[in-house]
Tab-separated table of C-alpha atoms in Angstrom:
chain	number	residue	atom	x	y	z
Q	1	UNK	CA	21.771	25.068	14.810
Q	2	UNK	CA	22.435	22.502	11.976
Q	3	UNK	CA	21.900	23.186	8.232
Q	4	UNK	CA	18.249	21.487	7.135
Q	5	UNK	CA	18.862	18.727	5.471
Q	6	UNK	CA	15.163	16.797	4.879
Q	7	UNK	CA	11.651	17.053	5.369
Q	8	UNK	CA	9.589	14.561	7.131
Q	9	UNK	CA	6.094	13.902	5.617
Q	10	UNK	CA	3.273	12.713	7.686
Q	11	UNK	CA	0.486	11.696	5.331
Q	12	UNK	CA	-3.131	11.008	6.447
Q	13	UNK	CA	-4.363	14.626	7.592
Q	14	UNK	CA	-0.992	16.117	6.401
Q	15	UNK	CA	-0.602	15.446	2.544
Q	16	UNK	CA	-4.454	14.943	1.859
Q	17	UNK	CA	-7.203	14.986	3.907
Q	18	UNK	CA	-7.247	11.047	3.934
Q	19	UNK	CA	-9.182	9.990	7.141
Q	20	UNK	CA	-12.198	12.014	6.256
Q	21	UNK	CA	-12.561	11.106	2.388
Q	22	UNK	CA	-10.280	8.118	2.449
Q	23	UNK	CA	-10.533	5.830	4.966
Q	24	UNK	CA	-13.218	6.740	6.591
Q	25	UNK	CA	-15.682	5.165	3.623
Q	26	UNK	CA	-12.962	2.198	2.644
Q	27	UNK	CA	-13.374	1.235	6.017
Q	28	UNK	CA	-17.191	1.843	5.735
Q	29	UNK	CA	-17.043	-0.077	2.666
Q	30	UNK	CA	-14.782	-3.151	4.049
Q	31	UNK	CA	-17.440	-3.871	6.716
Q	32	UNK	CA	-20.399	-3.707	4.117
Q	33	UNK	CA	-18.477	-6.408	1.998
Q	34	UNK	CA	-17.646	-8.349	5.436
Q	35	UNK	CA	-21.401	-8.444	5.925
Q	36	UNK	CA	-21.067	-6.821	8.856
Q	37	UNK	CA	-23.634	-3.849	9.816
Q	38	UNK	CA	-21.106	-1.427	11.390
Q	39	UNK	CA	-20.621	2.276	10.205
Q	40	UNK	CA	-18.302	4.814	11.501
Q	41	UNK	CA	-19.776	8.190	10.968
Q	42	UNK	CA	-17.689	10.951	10.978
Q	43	UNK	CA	-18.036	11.754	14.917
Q	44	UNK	CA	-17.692	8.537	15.584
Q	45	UNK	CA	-14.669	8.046	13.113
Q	46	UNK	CA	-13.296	11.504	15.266
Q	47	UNK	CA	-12.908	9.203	18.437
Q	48	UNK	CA	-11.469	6.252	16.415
Q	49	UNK	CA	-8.381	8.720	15.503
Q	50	UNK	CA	-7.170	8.605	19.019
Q	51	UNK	CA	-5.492	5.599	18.381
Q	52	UNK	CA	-3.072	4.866	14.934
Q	53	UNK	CA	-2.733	2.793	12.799
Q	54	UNK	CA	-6.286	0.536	10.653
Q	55	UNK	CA	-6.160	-2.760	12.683
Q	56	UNK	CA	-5.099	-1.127	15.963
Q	57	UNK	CA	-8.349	1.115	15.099
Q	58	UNK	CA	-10.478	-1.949	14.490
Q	59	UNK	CA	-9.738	-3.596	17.995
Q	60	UNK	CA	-10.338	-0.304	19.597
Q	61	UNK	CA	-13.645	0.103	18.499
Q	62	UNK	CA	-14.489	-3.251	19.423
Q	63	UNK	CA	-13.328	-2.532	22.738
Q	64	UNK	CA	-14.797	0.607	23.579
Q	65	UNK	CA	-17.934	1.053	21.159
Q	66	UNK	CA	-19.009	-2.263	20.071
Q	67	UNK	CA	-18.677	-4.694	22.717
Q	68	UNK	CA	-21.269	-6.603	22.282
Q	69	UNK	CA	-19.543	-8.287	18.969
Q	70	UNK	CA	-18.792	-11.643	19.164
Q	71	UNK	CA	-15.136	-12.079	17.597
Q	72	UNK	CA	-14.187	-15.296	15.744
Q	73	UNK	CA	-11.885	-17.273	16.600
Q	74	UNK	CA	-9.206	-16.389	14.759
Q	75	UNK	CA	-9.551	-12.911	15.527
Q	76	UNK	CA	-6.268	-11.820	14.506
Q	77	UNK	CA	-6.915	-13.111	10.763
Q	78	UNK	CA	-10.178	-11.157	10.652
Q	79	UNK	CA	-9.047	-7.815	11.912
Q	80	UNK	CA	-6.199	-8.660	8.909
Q	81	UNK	CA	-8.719	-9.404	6.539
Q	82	UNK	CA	-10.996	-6.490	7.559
Q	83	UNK	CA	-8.137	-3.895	7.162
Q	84	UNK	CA	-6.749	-5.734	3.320
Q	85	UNK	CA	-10.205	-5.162	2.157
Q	86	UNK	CA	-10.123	-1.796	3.190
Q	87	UNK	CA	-6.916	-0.891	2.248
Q	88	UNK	CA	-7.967	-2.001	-1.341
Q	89	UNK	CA	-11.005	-0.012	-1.032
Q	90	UNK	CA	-8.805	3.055	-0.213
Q	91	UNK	CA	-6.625	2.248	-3.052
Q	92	UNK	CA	-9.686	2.291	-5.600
Q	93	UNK	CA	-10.761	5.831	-4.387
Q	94	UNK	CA	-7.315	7.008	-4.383
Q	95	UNK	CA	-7.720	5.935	-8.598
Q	96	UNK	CA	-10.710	7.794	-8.705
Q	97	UNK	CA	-9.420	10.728	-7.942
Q	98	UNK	CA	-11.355	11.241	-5.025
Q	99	UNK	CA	-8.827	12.287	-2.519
Q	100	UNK	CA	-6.517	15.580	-3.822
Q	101	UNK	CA	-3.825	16.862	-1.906
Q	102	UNK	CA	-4.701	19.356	0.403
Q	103	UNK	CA	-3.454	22.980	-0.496
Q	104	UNK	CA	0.005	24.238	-1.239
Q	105	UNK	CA	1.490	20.200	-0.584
Q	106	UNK	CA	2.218	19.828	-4.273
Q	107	UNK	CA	4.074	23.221	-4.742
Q	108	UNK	CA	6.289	22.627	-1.276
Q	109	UNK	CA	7.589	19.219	-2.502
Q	110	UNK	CA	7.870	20.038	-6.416
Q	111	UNK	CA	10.046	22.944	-4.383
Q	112	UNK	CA	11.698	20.682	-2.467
Q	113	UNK	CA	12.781	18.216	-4.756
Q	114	UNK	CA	14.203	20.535	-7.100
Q	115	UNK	CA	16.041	22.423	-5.081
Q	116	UNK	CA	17.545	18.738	-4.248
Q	117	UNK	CA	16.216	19.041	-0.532
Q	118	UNK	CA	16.188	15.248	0.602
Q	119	UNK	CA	12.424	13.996	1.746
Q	120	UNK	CA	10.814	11.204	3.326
Q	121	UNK	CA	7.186	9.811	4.438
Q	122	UNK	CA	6.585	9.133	8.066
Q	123	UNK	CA	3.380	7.355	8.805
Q	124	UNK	CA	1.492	4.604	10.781
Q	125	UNK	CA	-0.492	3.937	7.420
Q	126	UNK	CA	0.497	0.848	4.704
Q	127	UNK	CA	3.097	1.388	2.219
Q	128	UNK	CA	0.100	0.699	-0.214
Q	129	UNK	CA	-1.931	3.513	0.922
Q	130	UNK	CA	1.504	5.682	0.560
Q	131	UNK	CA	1.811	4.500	-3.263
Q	132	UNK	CA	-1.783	4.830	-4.025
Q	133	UNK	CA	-1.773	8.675	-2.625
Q	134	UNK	CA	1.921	9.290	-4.053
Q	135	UNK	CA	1.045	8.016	-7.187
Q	136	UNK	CA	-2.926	9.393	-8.117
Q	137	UNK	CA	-1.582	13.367	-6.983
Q	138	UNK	CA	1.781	13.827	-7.818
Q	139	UNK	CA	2.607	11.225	-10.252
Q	140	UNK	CA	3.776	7.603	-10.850
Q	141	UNK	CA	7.197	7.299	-9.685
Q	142	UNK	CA	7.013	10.344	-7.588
Q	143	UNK	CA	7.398	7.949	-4.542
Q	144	UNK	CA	11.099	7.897	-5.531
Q	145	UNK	CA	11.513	11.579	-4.782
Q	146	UNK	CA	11.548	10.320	-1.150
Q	147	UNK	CA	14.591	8.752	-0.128
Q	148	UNK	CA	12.742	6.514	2.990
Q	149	UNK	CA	9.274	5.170	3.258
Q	150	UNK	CA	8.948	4.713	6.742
Q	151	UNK	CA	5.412	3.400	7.091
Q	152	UNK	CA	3.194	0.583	8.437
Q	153	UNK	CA	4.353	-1.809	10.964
Q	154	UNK	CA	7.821	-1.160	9.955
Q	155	UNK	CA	8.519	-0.390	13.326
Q	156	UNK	CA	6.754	-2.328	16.256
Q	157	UNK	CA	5.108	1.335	18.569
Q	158	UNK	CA	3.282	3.559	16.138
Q	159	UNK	CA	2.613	7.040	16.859
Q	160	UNK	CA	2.562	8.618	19.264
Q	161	UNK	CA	5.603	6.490	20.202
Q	162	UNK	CA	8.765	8.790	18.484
Q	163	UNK	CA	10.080	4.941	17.043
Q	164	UNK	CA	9.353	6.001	13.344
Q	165	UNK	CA	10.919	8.985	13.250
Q	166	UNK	CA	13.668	7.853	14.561
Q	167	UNK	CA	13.928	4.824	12.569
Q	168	UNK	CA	13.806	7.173	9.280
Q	169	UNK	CA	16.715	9.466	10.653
Q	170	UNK	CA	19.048	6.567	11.064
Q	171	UNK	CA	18.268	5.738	7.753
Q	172	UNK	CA	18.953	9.114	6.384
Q	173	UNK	CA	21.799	8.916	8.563
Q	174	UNK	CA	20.720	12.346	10.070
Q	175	UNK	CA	20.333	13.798	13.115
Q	176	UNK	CA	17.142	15.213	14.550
Q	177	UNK	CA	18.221	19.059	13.775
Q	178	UNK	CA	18.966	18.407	10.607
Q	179	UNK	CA	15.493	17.479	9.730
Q	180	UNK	CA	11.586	18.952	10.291
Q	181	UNK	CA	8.934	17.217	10.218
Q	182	UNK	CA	5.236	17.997	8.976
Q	183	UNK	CA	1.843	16.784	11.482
Q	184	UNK	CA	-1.370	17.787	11.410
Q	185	UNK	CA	-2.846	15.064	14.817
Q	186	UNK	CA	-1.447	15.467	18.596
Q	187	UNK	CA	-0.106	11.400	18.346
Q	188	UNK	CA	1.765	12.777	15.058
Q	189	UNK	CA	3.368	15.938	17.743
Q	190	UNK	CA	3.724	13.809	20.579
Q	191	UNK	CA	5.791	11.188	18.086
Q	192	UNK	CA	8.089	14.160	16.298
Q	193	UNK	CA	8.613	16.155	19.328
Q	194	UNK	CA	9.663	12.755	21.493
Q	195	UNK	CA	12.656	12.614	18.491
Q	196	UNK	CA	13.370	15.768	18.983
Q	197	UNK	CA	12.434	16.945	15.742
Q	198	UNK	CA	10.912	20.925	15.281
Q	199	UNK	CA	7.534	20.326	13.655
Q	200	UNK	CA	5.120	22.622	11.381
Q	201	UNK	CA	1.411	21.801	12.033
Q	202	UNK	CA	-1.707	21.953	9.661
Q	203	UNK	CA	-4.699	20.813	11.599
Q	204	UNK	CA	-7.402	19.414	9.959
Q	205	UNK	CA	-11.582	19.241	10.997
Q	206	UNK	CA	-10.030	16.006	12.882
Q	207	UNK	CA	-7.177	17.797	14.792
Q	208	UNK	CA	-8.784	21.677	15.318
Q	209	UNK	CA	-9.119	21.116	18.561
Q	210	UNK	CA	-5.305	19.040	19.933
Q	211	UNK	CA	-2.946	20.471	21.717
Q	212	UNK	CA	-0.171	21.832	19.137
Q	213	UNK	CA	1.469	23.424	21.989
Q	214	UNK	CA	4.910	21.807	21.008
Q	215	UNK	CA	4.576	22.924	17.311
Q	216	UNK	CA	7.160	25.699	15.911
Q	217	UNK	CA	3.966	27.004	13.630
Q	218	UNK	CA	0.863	25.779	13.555
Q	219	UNK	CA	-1.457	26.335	10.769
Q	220	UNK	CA	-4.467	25.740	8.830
Q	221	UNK	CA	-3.046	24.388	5.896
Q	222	UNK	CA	0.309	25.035	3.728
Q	223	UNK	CA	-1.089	27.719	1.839
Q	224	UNK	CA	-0.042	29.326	-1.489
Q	225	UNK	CA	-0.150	32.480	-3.560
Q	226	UNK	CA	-3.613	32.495	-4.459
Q	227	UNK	CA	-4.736	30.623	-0.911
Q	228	UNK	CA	-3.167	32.066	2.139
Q	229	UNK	CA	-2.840	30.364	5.203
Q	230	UNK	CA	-3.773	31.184	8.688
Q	231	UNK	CA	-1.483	30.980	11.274
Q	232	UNK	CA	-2.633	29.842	14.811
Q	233	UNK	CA	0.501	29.544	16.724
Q	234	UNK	CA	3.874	30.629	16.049
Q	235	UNK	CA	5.845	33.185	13.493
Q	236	UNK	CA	5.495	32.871	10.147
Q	237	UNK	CA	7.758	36.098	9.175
Q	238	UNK	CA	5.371	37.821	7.387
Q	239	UNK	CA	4.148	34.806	4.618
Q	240	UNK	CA	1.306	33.775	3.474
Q	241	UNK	CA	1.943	30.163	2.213
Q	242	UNK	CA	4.496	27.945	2.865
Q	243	UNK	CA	7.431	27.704	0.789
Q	244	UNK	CA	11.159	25.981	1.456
Q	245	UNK	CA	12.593	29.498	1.815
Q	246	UNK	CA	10.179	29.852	4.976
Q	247	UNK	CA	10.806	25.946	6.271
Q	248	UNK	CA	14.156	26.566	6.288
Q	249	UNK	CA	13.633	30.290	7.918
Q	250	UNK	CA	11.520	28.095	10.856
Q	251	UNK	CA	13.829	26.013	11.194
Q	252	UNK	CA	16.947	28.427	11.516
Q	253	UNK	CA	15.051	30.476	14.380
């Protein structure tokens, strides 16, 4: 087995718990300023999540839950429109301080980066929402800590299409066992696993309930010394958080 070389960041769900506090109400908050009298609840929002990525989300809804809307015209523009406003949205609660980083995240990549461990974000969300996140938890300029941003329509297929993943490992020049990558959704498992990449889980309300068959440990969150995790599936050694000496330890077995 090859040395580990990087970790792979998913962010909504993995990093912070984004969908439920994040984008959930920007979107909410987008449609209000639209004039438009749709609301995704949180059930509701729970369905949405079965497919990635904000404007694929938008024409999914309209397609299964709301077909009785009349779309414009220029459709494509307005699903555009509708997902800059709420990506601007997102960005204002992300300045608020309304969305931390979910437990032991900060201490694994403060870790990480100081050991000189190489990083990078993998992610069907905007580059903006990656700043805005990045920059409101663990800093501004922290986004340099990770050597690619692979995020957005960078790549045509989102999750659970493998393209993003492997699009970042060419441009890490790595191959897929050099690397692990972190999910917390069954498109993010189904997209690591395609690229052959070993991935750690930490479901989320969202996620309890996927199939995390394919993950090497699944978990309910990253844990740390004073907030232990539990581990659903797979061997954690003994630990009770997750540190790099028990990434690379997974990764090795």
């Amino acid at each position: 087995m090859a040395e580990l070389q990087a970790l792979l960041f998913d962010v909504d769900g993995t990093l912070a718990d984004t969908e439920k506090d994040g984008h959930r109400p920007a979107f909410n908050m987008a449609f209000e300023e639209a004039g438009l009298d749709w609301h995704w609840d949180e059930a509701l929002y729970g369905e949405l999540l079965a497919v990635t990525g904000g404007k694929e989300r938008i024409r999914f809804y309209l397609e299964k839950f709301n077909t009785d809307f009349q779309k414009p015209e220029n459709f494509d523009e307005f699903v555009k429109g509708l997902h800059a406003a709420k990506t601007r949205f997102y960005t204002q609660l992300m300045a608020e301080g309304k969305i931390p980083l979910r437990p032991g995240v900060e201490k694994l990549i403060n870790e990480a980066k100081e050991a000189g461990m190489r990083m990078a974000v993998v992610t069907t969300t905007t580059p903006e929402n990656v700043t805005a996140l990045l920059d409101n938890t663990l800093g501004k300029g922290s986004e340099s800590w990770f050597e690619v941003i692979a995020a957005g329509d960078i790549v045509p297929a989102k999750k659970p299409a493998p393209d993003i993943y492997i699009w970042a490992l060419e441009q890490m020049n790595l191959t897929a066992d050099e690397a692990i990558a972190f999910e917390d959704s069954r498109n993010g498992i189904l997209s690591s696993v395609a690229a052959s990449l070993k991935t750690i889980i930490t479901i989320n309300d969202y996620t309890k309930d996927d199939d995390f068959s394919d993950g090497i440990l699944v978990l309910d969150q990253m844990g740390d010394e004073n907030n232990p995790f539990t581990v659903l599936a797979g061997n954690a050694f003994g630990k009770t958080y997750l540190d790099l000496a028990l990434v690379k330890q997974i990764h090795a077995a």
